[in-house]
Coordinates of C-alpha atoms in Angstrom, one line a residue:
M1 CA 4.9 8.9 8.6
T2 CA 2.8 6.4 6.7
A3 CA 2.0 5.0 3.2
L4 CA -0.3 2.5 1.8
T5 CA 2.2 -0.1 0.7
G6 CA 5.1 -1.6 2.6
V7 CA 7.6 -0.6 -0.1
A8 CA 6.5 3.1 0.1
A9 CA 6.4 3.1 3.9
R10 CA 9.9 1.6 4.1
L11 CA 11.3 4.3 1.8
I12 CA 10.3 7.0 4.3
N13 CA 11.1 4.9 7.4
G14 CA 7.4 4.9 8.2
R15 CA 4.5 2.4 8.7
T16 CA 1.8 1.2 6.5
L17 CA -1.7 2.7 7.0
H18 CA -3.1 -0.8 7.8
S19 CA -0.5 -1.3 10.5
A20 CA -0.8 2.2 12.0
F21 CA -4.6 2.3 12.1
F22 CA -5.4 -1.5 12.5
L23 CA -7.2 -1.7 9.2
A24 CA -8.2 -5.1 8.0
I25 CA -6.5 -6.4 4.8
E26 CA -9.3 -7.3 2.6
K27 CA -8.1 -7.9 -1.0
G28 CA -10.8 -8.0 -3.6
K29 CA -13.1 -5.4 -2.1
P30 CA -12.9 -1.9 -0.6
T31 CA -12.0 -1.4 3.0
V32 CA -14.8 -1.8 5.5
Y33 CA -14.4 0.1 8.8
R34 CA -14.5 -1.9 12.0
Q35 CA -14.2 -0.5 15.5
L36 CA -11.3 -1.7 17.7
T37 CA -12.0 -3.8 20.7
G38 CA -9.2 -5.1 23.0
R39 CA -6.4 -2.9 21.5
L40 CA -8.2 0.5 21.8
E41 CA -6.8 1.6 25.2
N42 CA -3.2 0.9 24.2
A43 CA -3.7 2.7 20.9
R44 CA -5.2 5.7 22.7
R45 CA -2.1 6.0 24.8
K46 CA 0.2 5.9 21.8
W47 CA -1.8 8.5 19.9
R48 CA -2.4 10.8 22.9
R49 CA 0.4 13.3 22.0
I50 CA 0.5 12.9 18.2
K51 CA -0.4 16.1 16.4
W52 CA 0.8 15.4 12.8
L53 CA 0.2 12.6 10.4
I54 CA 2.0 12.3 7.0
I55 CA 0.6 10.0 4.3
D56 CA 2.8 9.4 1.2
E57 CA 1.7 8.2 -2.2
I58 CA -1.8 9.5 -1.7
S59 CA -3.0 8.6 -5.2
M60 CA -3.1 4.9 -4.1
V61 CA -5.2 5.7 -1.0
S62 CA -8.9 5.2 -1.6
Y63 CA -11.6 7.4 -0.2
E64 CA -12.8 4.4 1.9
I65 CA -9.3 4.2 3.5
L66 CA -9.2 7.9 4.1
R67 CA -12.5 7.7 5.8
S68 CA -11.4 4.8 7.9
I69 CA -8.4 6.9 9.1
H70 CA -10.7 9.7 10.0
L71 CA -13.0 7.4 12.0
R72 CA -10.1 5.6 13.7
L73 CA -8.5 8.9 14.8
Q74 CA -11.9 9.9 16.3
E75 CA -12.0 6.6 18.0
F76 CA -8.4 7.0 19.4
K77 CA -9.3 10.2 21.2
N78 CA -13.0 9.7 21.7
N79 CA -14.2 12.9 20.0
N80 CA -16.0 14.0 16.9
E81 CA -13.4 16.4 15.5
L82 CA -12.4 16.0 11.8
F83 CA -9.5 13.5 11.9
D84 CA -9.5 14.0 15.6
G85 CA -7.9 17.4 15.2
V86 CA -4.7 15.8 13.9
N87 CA -2.9 17.8 11.2
I88 CA -2.7 15.7 8.0
L89 CA -0.1 16.2 5.3
L90 CA -0.8 14.3 2.1
F91 CA 2.0 13.8 -0.5
G92 CA 1.9 12.4 -4.0
D93 CA 0.7 12.9 -7.5
I94 CA -2.9 12.1 -8.3
M95 CA -1.9 11.3 -11.9
Q96 CA 0.0 8.3 -10.7
L97 CA -1.3 4.9 -9.6
P98 CA -5.0 4.8 -8.6
P99 CA -6.4 2.8 -5.7
V100 CA -6.5 -0.9 -6.4
K101 CA -10.1 -1.1 -5.0
G102 CA -12.5 1.6 -4.0
S103 CA -12.9 5.2 -5.1
W104 CA -10.3 7.9 -5.7
C105 CA -9.3 9.8 -2.5
F106 CA -11.0 12.9 -3.9
K107 CA -14.2 11.2 -5.0
Q108 CA -16.7 10.5 -2.2
P109 CA -18.8 7.4 -2.8
V110 CA -22.6 7.9 -3.0
C111 CA -23.1 5.8 0.2
F112 CA -21.1 8.4 2.2
Q113 CA -22.6 11.6 0.8
G114 CA -24.5 12.2 4.0
E115 CA -21.2 12.8 5.7
P116 CA -18.6 15.6 5.4
H117 CA -16.6 15.3 2.1
L118 CA -13.2 14.7 3.7
W119 CA -11.1 15.7 0.6
R120 CA -12.6 19.2 0.5
Y121 CA -11.0 20.0 3.9
F122 CA -7.5 19.7 2.4
G123 CA -5.7 22.6 0.8
L124 CA -3.4 22.2 -2.2
C125 CA 0.3 23.2 -2.3
E126 CA 1.6 22.3 -5.7
L127 CA 5.4 21.6 -6.2
K128 CA 6.2 22.7 -9.8
T129 CA 10.0 22.3 -10.0
N130 CA 11.4 19.0 -11.0
M131 CA 14.5 18.8 -8.8
R132 CA 15.9 15.6 -10.1
Q133 CA 16.0 16.6 -13.8
Q134 CA 16.0 20.4 -13.3
N135 CA 19.2 20.7 -15.5
D136 CA 17.9 18.5 -18.3
A137 CA 15.0 20.2 -20.0
E138 CA 14.6 17.4 -22.5
F139 CA 13.9 14.9 -19.8
V140 CA 11.6 17.2 -17.9
D141 CA 9.5 17.6 -21.1
L142 CA 9.5 13.8 -21.5
F143 CA 8.3 13.1 -18.0
N144 CA 5.7 15.8 -18.1
N145 CA 4.3 14.3 -21.3
L146 CA 4.6 10.8 -20.1
R147 CA 2.6 11.7 -17.0
V148 CA -0.4 12.6 -19.1
G149 CA 0.1 9.8 -21.7
Q150 CA 1.0 12.2 -24.6
I151 CA 4.6 11.5 -25.6
N152 CA 5.7 12.2 -29.1
V153 CA 7.7 10.0 -31.5
A154 CA 11.1 11.5 -30.6
Q155 CA 10.4 11.0 -26.9
Y156 CA 9.3 7.4 -27.5
E157 CA 12.5 6.7 -29.3
M158 CA 14.5 8.3 -26.5
L159 CA 13.0 5.8 -24.1
L160 CA 13.8 2.9 -26.4
N161 CA 17.4 4.0 -26.7
R162 CA 17.7 3.6 -22.9
T163 CA 16.6 0.0 -22.8
Y164 CA 19.2 -2.7 -22.1
I165 CA 19.2 -5.9 -24.2
L166 CA 22.2 -7.5 -22.7
L167 CA 21.3 -8.5 -19.1
I168 CA 24.2 -9.5 -16.9
N169 CA 25.1 -9.9 -13.2
E170 CA 22.1 -9.2 -10.9
F171 CA 19.9 -8.5 -14.0
A172 CA 20.7 -11.8 -15.8
D173 CA 18.1 -14.4 -16.5
G174 CA 17.5 -16.4 -13.4
E175 CA 18.9 -13.8 -11.1
A176 CA 16.8 -10.7 -11.6
I177 CA 13.6 -10.1 -9.5
R178 CA 10.5 -10.5 -11.6
I179 CA 7.2 -8.6 -11.1
F180 CA 4.0 -10.3 -12.2
P181 CA 0.5 -8.9 -12.4
T182 CA -1.3 -11.8 -10.7
I183 CA -0.6 -14.3 -7.9
R184 CA -1.2 -17.2 -10.2
L185 CA 1.7 -16.1 -12.4
V186 CA 3.9 -15.5 -9.3
N187 CA 3.2 -19.0 -8.0
S188 CA 3.8 -20.6 -11.5
Y189 CA 7.2 -18.9 -11.8
N190 CA 8.1 -19.7 -8.1
N191 CA 7.2 -23.3 -8.6
T192 CA 9.4 -23.5 -11.7
M193 CA 12.4 -22.1 -9.9
I194 CA 11.8 -24.4 -6.9
E195 CA 11.8 -27.4 -9.2
E196 CA 15.1 -26.3 -10.6
L197 CA 16.6 -25.8 -7.2
A198 CA 15.5 -29.2 -6.1
K199 CA 17.8 -30.8 -8.7
T200 CA 20.9 -29.5 -6.9
Q201 CA 19.9 -28.5 -3.4
R202 CA 17.9 -29.8 -0.4
L203 CA 14.6 -28.1 0.0
Y204 CA 12.9 -27.4 3.4
I205 CA 9.1 -27.0 3.9
I206 CA 8.0 -24.7 6.7
N207 CA 4.4 -24.7 7.9
A208 CA 2.8 -21.7 9.5
L209 CA 1.9 -21.8 13.3
D210 CA -1.2 -19.7 13.8
E211 CA -2.2 -18.2 17.2
L212 CA -5.2 -16.1 18.2
R213 CA -4.5 -12.6 19.4
E214 CA -7.8 -11.5 21.0
P215 CA -7.4 -11.1 24.8
A216 CA -9.9 -13.8 25.7
T217 CA -8.3 -16.5 23.5
Y218 CA -4.7 -15.2 23.3
G219 CA -2.2 -17.8 22.3
Q220 CA -4.7 -20.5 21.5
K221 CA -4.6 -22.3 18.1
P222 CA -7.5 -21.4 15.8
S223 CA -9.6 -24.1 14.2
A224 CA -8.7 -25.0 10.6
A225 CA -12.0 -23.7 9.4
A226 CA -11.2 -20.2 10.8
I227 CA -8.1 -19.8 8.7
P228 CA -8.8 -18.7 5.1
A229 CA -7.2 -20.9 2.4
D230 CA -6.8 -17.9 0.0
P231 CA -3.7 -15.8 0.7
N232 CA -5.7 -12.8 -0.5
N233 CA -7.6 -13.0 2.7
T234 CA -4.6 -13.5 5.0
G235 CA -2.6 -10.4 4.1
G236 CA -0.6 -12.4 1.6
L237 CA 0.7 -14.8 4.3
L238 CA 1.0 -18.4 3.1
H239 CA 0.2 -21.6 5.1
T240 CA 3.3 -23.3 3.7
I241 CA 6.6 -22.0 2.3

């Protein structure tokens, strides 16, 4: 079982697509497929008996990533079957979050139009019953309208009535987890909180220890020039925390 993000993968006790298929984390541009080298034989042994693959939150998976999965599966078993003959189950709602970069999973980019259109090989099984709110028709209507961005005034007021002004305990100011749209804002808030902590507590600085993982240079320390300074190019991993 897999999903694009770590949060989604953890909820289903699965793995991220990037981990399962050795995909490069390249923030800021669509995924580019690269063949495996030293890890291929080990990966082939692991995938030899796997017949089913589940991908959750499919709306966030770009066509480029779907294509990379198809090519990687072919590489794992060294054949030209579609997805290596593995049965693929896709779960999710296309009306939810789109891919951060790249094309929708159902929209083949022009540069790949000489290849089979992967999305057209999937069949649709639509789940129409809302099990969570099946006994609350008012909420079902609200969520159905919210899904397509067409809520009415009464539904908008219903949402406002369910907001909490008084934030206490784990939701209190200074305690609650905050979500920001950019890394710059994340760093700004984190630095502010660290400065506050430094007034009352001892702070520790931890520097990353980088090692190469390719067979020929395994365990060796890479040169400083080989390590990107931008966390966007290191999978979000920082040099110093």
